[in-house]
mmCIF file of C-alpha atoms and ligand atoms in Angstrom:
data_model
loop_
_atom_site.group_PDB
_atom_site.id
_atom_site.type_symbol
_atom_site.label_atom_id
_atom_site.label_comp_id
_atom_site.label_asym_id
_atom_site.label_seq_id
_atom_site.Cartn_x
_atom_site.Cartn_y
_atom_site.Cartn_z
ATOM 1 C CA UNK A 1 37.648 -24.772 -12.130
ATOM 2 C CA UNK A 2 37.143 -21.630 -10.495
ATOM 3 C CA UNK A 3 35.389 -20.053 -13.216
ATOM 4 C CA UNK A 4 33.119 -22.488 -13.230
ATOM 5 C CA UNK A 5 32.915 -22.719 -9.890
ATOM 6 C CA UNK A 6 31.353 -19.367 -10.157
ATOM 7 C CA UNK A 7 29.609 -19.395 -13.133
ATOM 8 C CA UNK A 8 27.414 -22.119 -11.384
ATOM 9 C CA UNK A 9 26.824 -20.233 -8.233
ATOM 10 C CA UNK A 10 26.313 -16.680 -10.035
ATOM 11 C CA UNK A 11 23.870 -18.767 -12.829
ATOM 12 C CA UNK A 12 21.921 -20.298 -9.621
ATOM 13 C CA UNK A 13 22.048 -17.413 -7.801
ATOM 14 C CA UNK A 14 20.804 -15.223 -10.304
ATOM 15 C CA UNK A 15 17.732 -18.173 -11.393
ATOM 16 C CA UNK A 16 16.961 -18.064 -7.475
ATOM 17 C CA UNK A 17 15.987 -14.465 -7.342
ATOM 18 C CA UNK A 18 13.635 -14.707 -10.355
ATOM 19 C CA UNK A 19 12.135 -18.015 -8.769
ATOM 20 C CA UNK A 20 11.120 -16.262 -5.724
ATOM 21 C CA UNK A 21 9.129 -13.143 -6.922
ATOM 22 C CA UNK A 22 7.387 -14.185 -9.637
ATOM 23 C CA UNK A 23 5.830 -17.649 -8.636
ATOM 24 C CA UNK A 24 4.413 -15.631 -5.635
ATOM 25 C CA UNK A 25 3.295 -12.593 -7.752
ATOM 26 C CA UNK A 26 1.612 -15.350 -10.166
ATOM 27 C CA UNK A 27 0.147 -17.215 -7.377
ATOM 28 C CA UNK A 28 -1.123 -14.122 -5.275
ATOM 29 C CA UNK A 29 -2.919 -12.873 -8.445
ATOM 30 C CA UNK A 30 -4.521 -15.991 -8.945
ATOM 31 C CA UNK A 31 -6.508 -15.749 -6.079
ATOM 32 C CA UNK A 32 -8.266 -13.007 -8.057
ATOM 33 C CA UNK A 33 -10.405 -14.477 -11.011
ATOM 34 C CA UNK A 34 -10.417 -13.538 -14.572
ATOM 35 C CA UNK A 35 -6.918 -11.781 -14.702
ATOM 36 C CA UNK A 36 -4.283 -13.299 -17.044
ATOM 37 C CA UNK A 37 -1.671 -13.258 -14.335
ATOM 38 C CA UNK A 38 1.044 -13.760 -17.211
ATOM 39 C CA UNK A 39 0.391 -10.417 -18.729
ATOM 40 C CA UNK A 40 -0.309 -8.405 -15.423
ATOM 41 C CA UNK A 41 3.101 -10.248 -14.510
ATOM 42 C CA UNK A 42 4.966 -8.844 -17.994
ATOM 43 C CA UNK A 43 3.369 -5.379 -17.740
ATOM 44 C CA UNK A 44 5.113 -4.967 -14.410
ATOM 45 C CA UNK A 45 8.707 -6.410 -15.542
ATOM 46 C CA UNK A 46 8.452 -3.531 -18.276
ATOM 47 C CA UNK A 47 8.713 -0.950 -15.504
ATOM 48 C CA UNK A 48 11.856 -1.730 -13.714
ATOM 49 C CA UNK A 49 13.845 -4.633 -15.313
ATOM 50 C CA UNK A 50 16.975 -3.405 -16.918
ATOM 51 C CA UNK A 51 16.463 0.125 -15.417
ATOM 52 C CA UNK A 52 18.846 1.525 -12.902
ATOM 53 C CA UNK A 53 17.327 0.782 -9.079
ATOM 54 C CA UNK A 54 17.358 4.214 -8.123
ATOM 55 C CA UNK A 55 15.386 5.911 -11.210
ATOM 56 C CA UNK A 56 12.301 4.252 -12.009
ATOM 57 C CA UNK A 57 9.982 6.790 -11.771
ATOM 58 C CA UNK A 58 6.562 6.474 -10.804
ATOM 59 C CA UNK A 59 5.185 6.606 -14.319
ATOM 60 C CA UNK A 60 6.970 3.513 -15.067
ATOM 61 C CA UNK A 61 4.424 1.776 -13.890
ATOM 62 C CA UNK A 62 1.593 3.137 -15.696
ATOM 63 C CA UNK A 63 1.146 0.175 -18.164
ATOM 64 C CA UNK A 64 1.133 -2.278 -14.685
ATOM 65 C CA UNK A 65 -1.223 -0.288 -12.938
ATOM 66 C CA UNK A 66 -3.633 -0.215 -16.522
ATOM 67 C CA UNK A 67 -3.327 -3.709 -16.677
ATOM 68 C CA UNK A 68 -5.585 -4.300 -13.780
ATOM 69 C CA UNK A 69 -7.531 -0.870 -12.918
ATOM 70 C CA UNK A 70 -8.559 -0.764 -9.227
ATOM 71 C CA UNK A 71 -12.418 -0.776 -8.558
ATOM 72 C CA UNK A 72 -13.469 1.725 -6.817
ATOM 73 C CA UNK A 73 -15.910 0.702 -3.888
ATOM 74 C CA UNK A 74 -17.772 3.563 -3.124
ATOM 75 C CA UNK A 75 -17.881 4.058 1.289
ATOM 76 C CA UNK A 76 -15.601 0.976 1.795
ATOM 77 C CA UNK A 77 -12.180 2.248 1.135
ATOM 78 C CA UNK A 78 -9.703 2.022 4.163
ATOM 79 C CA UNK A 79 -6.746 4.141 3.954
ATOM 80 C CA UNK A 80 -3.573 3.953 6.832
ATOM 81 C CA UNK A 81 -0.531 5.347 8.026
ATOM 82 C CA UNK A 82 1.690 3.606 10.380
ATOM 83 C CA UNK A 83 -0.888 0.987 11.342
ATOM 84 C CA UNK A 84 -0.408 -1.809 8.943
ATOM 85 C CA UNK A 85 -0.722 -5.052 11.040
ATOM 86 C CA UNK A 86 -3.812 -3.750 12.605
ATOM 87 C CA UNK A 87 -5.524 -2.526 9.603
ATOM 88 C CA UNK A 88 -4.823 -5.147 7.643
ATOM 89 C CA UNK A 89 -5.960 -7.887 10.658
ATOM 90 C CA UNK A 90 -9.404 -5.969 10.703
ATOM 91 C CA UNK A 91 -9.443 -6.003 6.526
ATOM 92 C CA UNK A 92 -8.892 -9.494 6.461
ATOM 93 C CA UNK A 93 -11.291 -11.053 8.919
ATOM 94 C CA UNK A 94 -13.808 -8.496 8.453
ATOM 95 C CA UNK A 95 -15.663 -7.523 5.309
ATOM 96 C CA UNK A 96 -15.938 -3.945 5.532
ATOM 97 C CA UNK A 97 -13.129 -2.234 4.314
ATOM 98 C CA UNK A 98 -10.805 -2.503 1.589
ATOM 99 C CA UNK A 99 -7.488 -1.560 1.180
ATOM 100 C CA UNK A 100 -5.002 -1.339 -1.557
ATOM 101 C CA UNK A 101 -3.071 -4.020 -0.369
ATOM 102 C CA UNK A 102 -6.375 -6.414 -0.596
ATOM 103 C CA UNK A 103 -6.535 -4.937 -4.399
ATOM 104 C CA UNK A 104 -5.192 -7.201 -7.279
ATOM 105 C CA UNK A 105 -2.079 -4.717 -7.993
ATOM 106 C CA UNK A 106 -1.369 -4.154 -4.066
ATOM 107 C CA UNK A 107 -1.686 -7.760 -2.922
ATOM 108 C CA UNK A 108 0.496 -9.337 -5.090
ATOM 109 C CA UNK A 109 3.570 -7.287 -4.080
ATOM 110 C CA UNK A 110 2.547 -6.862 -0.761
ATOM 111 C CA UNK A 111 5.809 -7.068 1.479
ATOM 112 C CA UNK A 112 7.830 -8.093 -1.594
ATOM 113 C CA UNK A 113 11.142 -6.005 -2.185
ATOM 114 C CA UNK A 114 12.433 -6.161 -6.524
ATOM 115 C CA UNK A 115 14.871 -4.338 -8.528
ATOM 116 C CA UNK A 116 16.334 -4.067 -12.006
ATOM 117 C CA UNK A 117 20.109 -3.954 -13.170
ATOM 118 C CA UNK A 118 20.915 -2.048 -16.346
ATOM 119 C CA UNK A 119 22.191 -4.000 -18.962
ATOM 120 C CA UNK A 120 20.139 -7.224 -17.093
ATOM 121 C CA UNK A 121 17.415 -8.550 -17.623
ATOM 122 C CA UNK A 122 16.621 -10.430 -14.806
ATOM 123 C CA UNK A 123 14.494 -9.593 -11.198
ATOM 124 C CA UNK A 124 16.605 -9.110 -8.144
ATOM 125 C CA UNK A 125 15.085 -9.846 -4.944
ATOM 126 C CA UNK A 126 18.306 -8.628 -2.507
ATOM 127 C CA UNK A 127 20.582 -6.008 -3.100
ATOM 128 C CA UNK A 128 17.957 -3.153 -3.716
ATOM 129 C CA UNK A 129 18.009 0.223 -2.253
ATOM 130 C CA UNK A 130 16.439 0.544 0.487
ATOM 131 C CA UNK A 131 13.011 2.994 0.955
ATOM 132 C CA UNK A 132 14.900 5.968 1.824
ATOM 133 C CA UNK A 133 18.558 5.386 -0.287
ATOM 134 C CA UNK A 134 16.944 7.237 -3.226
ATOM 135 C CA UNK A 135 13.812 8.427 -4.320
ATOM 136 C CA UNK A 136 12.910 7.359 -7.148
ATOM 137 C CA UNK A 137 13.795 3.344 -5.899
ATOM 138 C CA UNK A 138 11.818 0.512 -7.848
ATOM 139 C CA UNK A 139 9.928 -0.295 -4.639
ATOM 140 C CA UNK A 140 9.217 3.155 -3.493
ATOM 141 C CA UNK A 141 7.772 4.186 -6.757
ATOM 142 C CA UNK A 142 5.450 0.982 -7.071
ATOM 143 C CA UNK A 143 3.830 2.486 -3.580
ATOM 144 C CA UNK A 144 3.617 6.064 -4.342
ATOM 145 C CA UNK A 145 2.089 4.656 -7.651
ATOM 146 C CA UNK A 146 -0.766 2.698 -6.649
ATOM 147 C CA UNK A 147 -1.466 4.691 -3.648
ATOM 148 C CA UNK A 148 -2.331 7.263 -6.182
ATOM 149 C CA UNK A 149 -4.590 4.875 -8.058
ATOM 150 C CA UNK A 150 -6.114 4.042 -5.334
ATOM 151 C CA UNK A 151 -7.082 7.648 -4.060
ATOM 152 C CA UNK A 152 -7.833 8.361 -7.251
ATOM 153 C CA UNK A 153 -10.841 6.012 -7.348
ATOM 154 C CA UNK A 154 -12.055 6.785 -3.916
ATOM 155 C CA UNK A 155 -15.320 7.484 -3.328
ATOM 156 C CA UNK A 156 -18.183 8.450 -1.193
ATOM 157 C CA UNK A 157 -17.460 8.275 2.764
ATOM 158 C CA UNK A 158 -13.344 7.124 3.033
ATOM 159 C CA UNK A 159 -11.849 5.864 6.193
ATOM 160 C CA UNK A 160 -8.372 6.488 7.505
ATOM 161 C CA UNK A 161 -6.894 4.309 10.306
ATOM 162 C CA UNK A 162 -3.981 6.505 11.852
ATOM 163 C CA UNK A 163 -1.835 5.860 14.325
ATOM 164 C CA UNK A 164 -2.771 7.686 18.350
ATOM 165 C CA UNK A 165 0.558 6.135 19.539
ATOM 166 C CA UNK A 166 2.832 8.801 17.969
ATOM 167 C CA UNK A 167 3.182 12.364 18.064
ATOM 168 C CA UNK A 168 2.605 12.915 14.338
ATOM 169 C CA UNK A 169 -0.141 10.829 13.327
ATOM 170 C CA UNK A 170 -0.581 12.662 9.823
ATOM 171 C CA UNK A 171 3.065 13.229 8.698
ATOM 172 C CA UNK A 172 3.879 15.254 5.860
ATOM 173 C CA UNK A 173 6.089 12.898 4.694
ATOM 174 C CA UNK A 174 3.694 9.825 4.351
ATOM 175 C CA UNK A 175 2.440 8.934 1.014
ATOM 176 C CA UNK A 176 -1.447 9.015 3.131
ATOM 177 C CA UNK A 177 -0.646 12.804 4.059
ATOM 178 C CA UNK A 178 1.581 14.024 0.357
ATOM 179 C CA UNK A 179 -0.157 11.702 -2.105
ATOM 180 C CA UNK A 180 -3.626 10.036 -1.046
ATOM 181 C CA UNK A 181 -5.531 12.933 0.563
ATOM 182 C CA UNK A 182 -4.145 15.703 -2.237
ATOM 183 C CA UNK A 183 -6.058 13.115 -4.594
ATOM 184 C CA UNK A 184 -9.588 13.094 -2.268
ATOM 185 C CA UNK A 185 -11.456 15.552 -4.957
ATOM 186 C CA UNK A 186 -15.191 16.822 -3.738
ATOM 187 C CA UNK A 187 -17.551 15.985 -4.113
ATOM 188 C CA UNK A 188 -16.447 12.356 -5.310
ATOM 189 C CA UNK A 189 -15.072 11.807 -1.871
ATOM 190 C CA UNK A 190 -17.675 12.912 0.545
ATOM 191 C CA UNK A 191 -16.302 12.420 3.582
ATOM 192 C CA UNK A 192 -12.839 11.483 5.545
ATOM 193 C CA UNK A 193 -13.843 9.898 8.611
ATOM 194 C CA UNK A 194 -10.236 8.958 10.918
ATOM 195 C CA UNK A 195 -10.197 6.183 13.211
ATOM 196 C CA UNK A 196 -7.432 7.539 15.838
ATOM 197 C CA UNK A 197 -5.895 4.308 16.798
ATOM 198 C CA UNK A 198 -4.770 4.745 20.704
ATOM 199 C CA UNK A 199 -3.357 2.408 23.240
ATOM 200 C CA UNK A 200 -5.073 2.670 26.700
ATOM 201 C CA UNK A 201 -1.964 5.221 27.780
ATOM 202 C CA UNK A 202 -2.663 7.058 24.972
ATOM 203 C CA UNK A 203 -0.544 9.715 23.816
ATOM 204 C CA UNK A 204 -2.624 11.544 20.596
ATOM 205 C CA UNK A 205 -6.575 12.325 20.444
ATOM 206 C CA UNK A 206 -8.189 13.647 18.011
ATOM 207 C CA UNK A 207 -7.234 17.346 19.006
ATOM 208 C CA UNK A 208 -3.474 16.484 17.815
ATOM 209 C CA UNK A 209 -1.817 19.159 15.744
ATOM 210 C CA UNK A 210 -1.598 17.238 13.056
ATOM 211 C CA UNK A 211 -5.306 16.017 12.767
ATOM 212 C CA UNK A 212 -5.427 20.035 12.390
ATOM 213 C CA UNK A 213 -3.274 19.987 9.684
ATOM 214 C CA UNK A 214 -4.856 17.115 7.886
ATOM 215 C CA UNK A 215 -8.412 18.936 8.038
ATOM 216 C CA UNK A 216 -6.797 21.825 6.528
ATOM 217 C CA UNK A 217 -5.624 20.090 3.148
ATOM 218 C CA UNK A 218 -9.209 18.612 2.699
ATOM 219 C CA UNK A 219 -11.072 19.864 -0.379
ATOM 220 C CA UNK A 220 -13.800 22.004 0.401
ATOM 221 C CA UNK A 221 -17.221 20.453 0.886
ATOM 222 C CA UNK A 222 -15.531 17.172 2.361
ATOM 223 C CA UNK A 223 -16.918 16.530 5.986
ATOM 224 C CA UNK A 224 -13.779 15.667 8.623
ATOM 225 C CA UNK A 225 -14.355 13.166 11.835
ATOM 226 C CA UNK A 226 -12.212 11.716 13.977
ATOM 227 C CA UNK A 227 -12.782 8.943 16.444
ATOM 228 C CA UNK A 228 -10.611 7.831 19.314
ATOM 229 C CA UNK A 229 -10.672 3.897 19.285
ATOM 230 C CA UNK A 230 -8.663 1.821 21.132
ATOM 231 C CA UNK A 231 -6.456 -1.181 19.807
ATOM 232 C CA UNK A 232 -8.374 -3.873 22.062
ATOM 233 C CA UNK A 233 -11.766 -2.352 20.692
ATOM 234 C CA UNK A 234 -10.569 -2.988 16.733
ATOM 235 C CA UNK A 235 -8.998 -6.376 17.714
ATOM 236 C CA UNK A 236 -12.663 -6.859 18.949
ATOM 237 C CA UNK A 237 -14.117 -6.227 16.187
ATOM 238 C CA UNK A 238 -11.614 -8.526 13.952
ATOM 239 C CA UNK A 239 -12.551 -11.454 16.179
ATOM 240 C CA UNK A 240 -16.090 -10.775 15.092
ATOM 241 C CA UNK A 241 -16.630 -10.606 11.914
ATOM 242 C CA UNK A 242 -20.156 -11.399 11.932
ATOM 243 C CA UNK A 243 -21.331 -7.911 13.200
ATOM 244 C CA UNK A 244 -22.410 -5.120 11.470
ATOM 245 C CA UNK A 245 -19.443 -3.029 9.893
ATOM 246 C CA UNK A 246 -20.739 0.415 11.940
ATOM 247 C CA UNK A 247 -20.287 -1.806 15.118
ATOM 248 C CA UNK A 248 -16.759 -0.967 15.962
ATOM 249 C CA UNK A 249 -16.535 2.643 15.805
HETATM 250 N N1 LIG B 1 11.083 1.589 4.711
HETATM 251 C C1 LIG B 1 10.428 0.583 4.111
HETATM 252 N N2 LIG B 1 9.137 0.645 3.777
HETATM 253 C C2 LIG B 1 8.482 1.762 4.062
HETATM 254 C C3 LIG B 1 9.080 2.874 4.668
HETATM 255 C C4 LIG B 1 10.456 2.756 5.014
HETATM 256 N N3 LIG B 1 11.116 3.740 5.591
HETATM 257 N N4 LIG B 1 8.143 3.848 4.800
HETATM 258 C C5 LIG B 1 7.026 3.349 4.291
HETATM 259 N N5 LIG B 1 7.212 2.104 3.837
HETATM 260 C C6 LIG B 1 6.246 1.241 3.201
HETATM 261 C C7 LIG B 1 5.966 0.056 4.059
HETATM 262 O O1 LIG B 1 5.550 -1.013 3.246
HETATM 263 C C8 LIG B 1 4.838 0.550 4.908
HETATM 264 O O2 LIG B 1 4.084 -0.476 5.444
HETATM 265 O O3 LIG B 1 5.059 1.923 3.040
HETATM 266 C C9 LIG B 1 4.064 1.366 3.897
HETATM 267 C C10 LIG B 1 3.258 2.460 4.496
HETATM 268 O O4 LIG B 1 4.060 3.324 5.215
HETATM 269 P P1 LIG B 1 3.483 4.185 6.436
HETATM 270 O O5 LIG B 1 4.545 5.183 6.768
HETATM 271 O O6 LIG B 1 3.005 3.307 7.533
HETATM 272 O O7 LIG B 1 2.194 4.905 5.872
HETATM 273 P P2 LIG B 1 2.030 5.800 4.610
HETATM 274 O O8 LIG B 1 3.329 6.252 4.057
HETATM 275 O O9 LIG B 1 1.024 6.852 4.945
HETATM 276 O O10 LIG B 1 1.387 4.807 3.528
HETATM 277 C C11 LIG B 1 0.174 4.147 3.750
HETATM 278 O O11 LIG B 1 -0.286 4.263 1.408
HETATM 279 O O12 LIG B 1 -0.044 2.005 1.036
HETATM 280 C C12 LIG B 1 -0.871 3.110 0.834
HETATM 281 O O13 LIG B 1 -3.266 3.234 0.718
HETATM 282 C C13 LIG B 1 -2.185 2.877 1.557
HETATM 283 O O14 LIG B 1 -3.226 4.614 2.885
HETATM 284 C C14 LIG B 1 -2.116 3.747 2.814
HETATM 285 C C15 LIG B 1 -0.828 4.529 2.706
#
């Protein structure tokens, strides 16, 4: 009896975890039209399912990312680092900037955690390593993949939204500071202009060491500006959408 007992629980258990990733995957792709969600959706399984958590490379995910190529959108690209909720608020009410996570591939995982098992061949949900447990983690990987796709199509006049509440607002170790920007080649990607998100006690302007840093790894021939704009002032601007997109900053 207590075999079965937990055969059942171990047979539900493991049909839970693929019931929650991929009916949200398949639904979140939907929203975009003319994509056979299905194949997008078996194209990503082929990177990480019966792989070891901890070594799926980023490459692994080369026939995912190729299944739905991100567009570039020349002057309208929004990069971040440590400012999701706010960048993404502004994204989505507004209709100036897009980021990866409003692209096909980034959306549909946005917020999601998966993993692999070798010798499975089913989608875990729980029980994956965590961002920084090993590098090369399933989740990890996914990020520092797209993120590269994504800077690789970037074009024309990019924005960065960075974060003016912290001491480091272009860290070495984020995938905006040792992945995106190495990718911003001129003269496809004119300009990097930062929006220096502060608090009204701010701690960071635009004369941060960092910021210093950051203009120092651009490509020749891209122009650098930084703006200083407060939280309230982007919140502003999310709560209306209907003016111009060089109205906020
Ligand atoms: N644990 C879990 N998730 C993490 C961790 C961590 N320690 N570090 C980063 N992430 C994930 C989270 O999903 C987080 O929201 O990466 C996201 C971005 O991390 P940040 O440190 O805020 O910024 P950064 O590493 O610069 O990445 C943002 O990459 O997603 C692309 O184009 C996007 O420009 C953006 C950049």
């Amino acid at each position: 009896l207590l075999v079965v007992i937990f055969a059942v629980v171990l047979g539900l258990n493991l049909r839970q975890n693929t019931d929650q990733l991929k009916p949200t995957f398949i639904a979140r792709c939907e929203e975009f039209k003319g994509y056979d969600c299905d194949k997008i959706w078996d194209a990503f399984e082929q990177a990480y399912v019966g792989r070891d958590p901890c070594n799926v490379p980023m490459e692994a995910y080369d026939p995912f990312i190729a299944a739905a190529p991100l567009k570039p959108t020349c002057n309208r690209m929004m990069f971040w680092s440590k400012t999701k909720d706010i960048v993404h608020d502004f994204t989505e009410k507004t209709d100036c900037y897009l980021t990866v996570e409003d692209s096909l591939l980034g959306s549909v995982l946005d917020g999601l955690t998966w993993c692999g098992k070798e010798g499975s061949s089913e989608t875990f949900t729980t029980g994956c390593p965590g961002w920084t447990d090993c590098v090369n983690n399933t989740v990890r990987s996914f990020w520092n993949r797209v993120s590269t796709a994504f800077a690789d199509v970037a074009c024309g006049a990019v924005t960065a939204m960075l974060n003016g509440s912290i001491v480091t607002p272009f860290h070495p170790a984020s995938i905006f500071a040792s992945i995106e920007v190495k990718r911003f080649d001129y003269p496809r990607v004119k300009s990097l202009n930062v929006v220096l998100v502060t608090q009204e006690n701010t701690v960071t302007n635009c004369t941060n060491a960092s910021l210093k840093d950051l203009q120092k790894e651009l490509d020749q021939g891209i122009t650098y500006t930084c703006k200083e704009v407060t939280e309230t002032q982007i919140q502003d601007c999310s709560s209306h959408p209907e003016k111009p997109c060089g109205a906020c900053w």
